[in-house]
Structure formats: structure tokens, C-alpha cells
XYZ file of C-alpha atoms in Angstrom:
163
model
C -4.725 10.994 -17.003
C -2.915 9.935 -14.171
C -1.527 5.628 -14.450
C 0.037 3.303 -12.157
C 3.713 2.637 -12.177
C 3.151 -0.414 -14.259
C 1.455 1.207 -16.988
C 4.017 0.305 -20.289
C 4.455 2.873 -22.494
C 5.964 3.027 -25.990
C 9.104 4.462 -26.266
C 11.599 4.799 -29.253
C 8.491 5.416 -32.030
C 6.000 2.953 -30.112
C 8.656 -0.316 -30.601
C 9.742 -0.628 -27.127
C 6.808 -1.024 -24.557
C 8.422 -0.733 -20.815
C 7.215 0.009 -17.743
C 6.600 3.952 -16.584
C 8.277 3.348 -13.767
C 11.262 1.934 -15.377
C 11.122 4.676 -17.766
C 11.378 7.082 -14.930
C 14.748 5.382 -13.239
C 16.397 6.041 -16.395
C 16.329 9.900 -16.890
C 18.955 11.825 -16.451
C 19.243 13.896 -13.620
C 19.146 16.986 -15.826
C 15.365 15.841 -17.541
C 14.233 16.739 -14.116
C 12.506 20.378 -13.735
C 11.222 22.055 -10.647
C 8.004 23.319 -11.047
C 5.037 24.577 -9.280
C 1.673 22.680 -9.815
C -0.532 25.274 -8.065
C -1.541 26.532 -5.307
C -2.284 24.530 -2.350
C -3.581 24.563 1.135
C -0.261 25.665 2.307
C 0.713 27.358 -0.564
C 2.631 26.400 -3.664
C 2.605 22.680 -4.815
C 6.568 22.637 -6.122
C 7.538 19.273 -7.536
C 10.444 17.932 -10.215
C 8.685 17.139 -13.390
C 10.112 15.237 -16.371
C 8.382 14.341 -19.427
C 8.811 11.311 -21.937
C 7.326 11.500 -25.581
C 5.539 8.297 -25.975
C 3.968 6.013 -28.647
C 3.920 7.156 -32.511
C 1.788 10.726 -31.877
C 3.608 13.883 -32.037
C 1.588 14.825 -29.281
C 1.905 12.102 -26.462
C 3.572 12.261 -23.628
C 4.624 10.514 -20.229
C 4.433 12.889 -17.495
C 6.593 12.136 -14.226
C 6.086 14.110 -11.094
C 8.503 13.604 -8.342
C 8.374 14.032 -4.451
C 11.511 16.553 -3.431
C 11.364 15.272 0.101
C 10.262 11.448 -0.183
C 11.085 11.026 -4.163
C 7.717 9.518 -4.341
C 6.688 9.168 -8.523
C 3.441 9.631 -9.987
C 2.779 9.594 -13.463
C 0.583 11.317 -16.056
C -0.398 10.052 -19.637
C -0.699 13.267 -21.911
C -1.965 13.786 -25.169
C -2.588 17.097 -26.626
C -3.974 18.581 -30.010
C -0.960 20.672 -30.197
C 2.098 21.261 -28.965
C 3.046 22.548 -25.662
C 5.496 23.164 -23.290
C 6.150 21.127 -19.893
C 4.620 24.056 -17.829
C 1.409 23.852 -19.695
C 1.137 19.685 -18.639
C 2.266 20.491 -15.261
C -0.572 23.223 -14.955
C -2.937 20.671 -16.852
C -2.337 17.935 -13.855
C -2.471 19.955 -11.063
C -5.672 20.686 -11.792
C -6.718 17.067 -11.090
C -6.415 18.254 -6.596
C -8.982 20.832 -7.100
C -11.176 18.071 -9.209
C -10.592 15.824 -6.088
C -12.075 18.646 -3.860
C -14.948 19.281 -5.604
C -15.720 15.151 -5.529
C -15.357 15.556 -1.408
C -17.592 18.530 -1.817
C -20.364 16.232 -3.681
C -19.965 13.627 -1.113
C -20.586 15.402 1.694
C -22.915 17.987 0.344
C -25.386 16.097 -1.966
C -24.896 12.281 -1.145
C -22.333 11.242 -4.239
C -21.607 8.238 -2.572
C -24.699 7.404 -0.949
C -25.951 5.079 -3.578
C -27.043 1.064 -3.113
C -27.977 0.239 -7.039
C -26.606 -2.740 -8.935
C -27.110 -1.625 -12.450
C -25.074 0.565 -14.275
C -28.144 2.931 -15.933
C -29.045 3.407 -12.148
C -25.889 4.156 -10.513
C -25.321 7.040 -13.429
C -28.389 8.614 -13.206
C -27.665 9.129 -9.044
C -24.378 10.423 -10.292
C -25.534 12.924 -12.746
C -28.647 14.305 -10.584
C -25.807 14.989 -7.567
C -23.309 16.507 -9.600
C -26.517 18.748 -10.802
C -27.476 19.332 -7.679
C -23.729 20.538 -6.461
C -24.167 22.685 -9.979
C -27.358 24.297 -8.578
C -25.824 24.777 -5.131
C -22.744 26.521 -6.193
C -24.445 28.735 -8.789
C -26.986 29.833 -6.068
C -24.079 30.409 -3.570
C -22.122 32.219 -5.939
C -25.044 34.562 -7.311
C -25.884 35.685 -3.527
C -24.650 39.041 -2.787
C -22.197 39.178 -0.339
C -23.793 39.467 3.526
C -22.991 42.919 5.264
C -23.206 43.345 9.091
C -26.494 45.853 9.512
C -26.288 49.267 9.598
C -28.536 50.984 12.259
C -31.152 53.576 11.621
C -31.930 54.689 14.769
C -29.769 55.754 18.031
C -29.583 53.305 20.560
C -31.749 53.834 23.467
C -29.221 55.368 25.762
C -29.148 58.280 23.695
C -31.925 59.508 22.740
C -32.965 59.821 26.576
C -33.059 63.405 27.789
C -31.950 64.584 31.153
């Protein structure tokens, strides 16, 4: 799930809560791995990842994802069932870019955002029938067989003409 700088975390067995940010400025250069979150429009999505094991759980994390250009931060609150390995959380978030496509996709497609209710029962019930409706699109679209240019069964004109 991905938090704002200012989320506190719990570090040291869950008795020091500090900011994620803060967290962050203290790695060590050598916490810092470059990997690839996916693909992307323009190809591969490489970033330098660190990751923090938070709270009490065995199985929470801190995720950190830095800019290589701008050293921009964003940051990533993991838990898993298991355990895993840093590539595994990396894949796990970069995930959340083609989530954010498919929301654009329901937007402009079947109205997601074009919704004027004040109650809560209302506004989820125009949420789920467009996110069924995208469903029903995309299954449809992806069931089609694929279009092929037409094949002709009979000369043209010009040749059939006898001189």
C-alpha cells in the first residue's frame, strides 16, 4: 500500500515510531538495490529499492523506492503471509501503474467518475456497476477473434475481360 512520507512506522520491534521519510535518510548507501519494477511505456521502470522490517510481524515491511535521476522517494507498506525476497515486493508495487491504467480506462470508457450522489450506498453501487461494465467490455474485446483484411473470391474486373 503505498503512504505518505509522514507515515511513522515502528522500527526496532515496534518501540520506536519515526517518520518513513526519516527512516529513509538513514540507510546506508549499500541498503539501496537497483531494480526493475516492470515494464513501462518506454520500457523498463529501473529504480533503487530499499526495504525496512517494520512493527512486531515477521512479515512487515517498509518499502522505499527511489528516483535515480531526481532522488524522488515513495514508499510502500508491505505485509506478506510469508516470506519473500525484495524482488517479489518490488514486482508486487509495480503492479499498482497498470492498476492506475485500468482506473483511466474506467473513466473514460464507462463514466467512473461521472457520479453526483451524496450517500455512500449510492456512490458504491455507480462504482461497482462501471467496474462491471469495464469487466463486460474487456471480456467481449478479448473473446473477439482477431479481424483479418478480406480475402477475395473473385478476379477483379480487369481481368476477367477478354480481348
Amino acid at each position: 500500500m503505498a503512504v505518505a512520507c509522514s507515515m511513522r512506522v515502528r522500527i526496532n520491534n515496534g518501540r520506536t515510531p519515526v517518520r518513513a521519510d526519516t527512516v529513509a535518510g538513514r540507510l546506508p548507501a549499500t541498503a539501496w538495490q537497483r531494480q526493475s519494477a516492470g515494464n513501462g511505456a518506454k520500457g523498463p521502470r529501473h529504480y533503487d529499492w530499499a526495504w525496512i522490517h517494520t512493527g512486531t510481524g515477521e512479515h512487515h515491511h517498509l518499502l522505499v523506492r527511489r528516483n535515480r535521476t531526481t532522488g524522488e522517494l515513495a514508499f510502500y507498506l508491505c505485509w506478506s503471509p510469508a516470506t519473500v525476497t525484495l524482488a517479489e515486493l518490488v514486482r508486487v508495487a509495480g503492479v499498482r501503474w497498470s492498476v492506475e491504467e485500468c482506473f483511466q480506462a474506467a473513466k473514460g470508457q464507462v463514466g467512473l467518475d461521472h457520479y453526483r450522489v451524496r450517500h455512500w450506498t449510492s456512490r458504491h453501487r455507480h462504482i461497482t456497476l462501471a467496474m462491471l461494465a469495464l469487466a463486460f467490455l474487456t471480456a467481449v474485446a478479448a473473446a473477439r477473434p482477431p479481424t483479418r483484411p478480406a480475402i477475395r473470391t473473385t478476379p477483379p474486373a480487369a481481368a476477367t475481360r477478354s480481348s
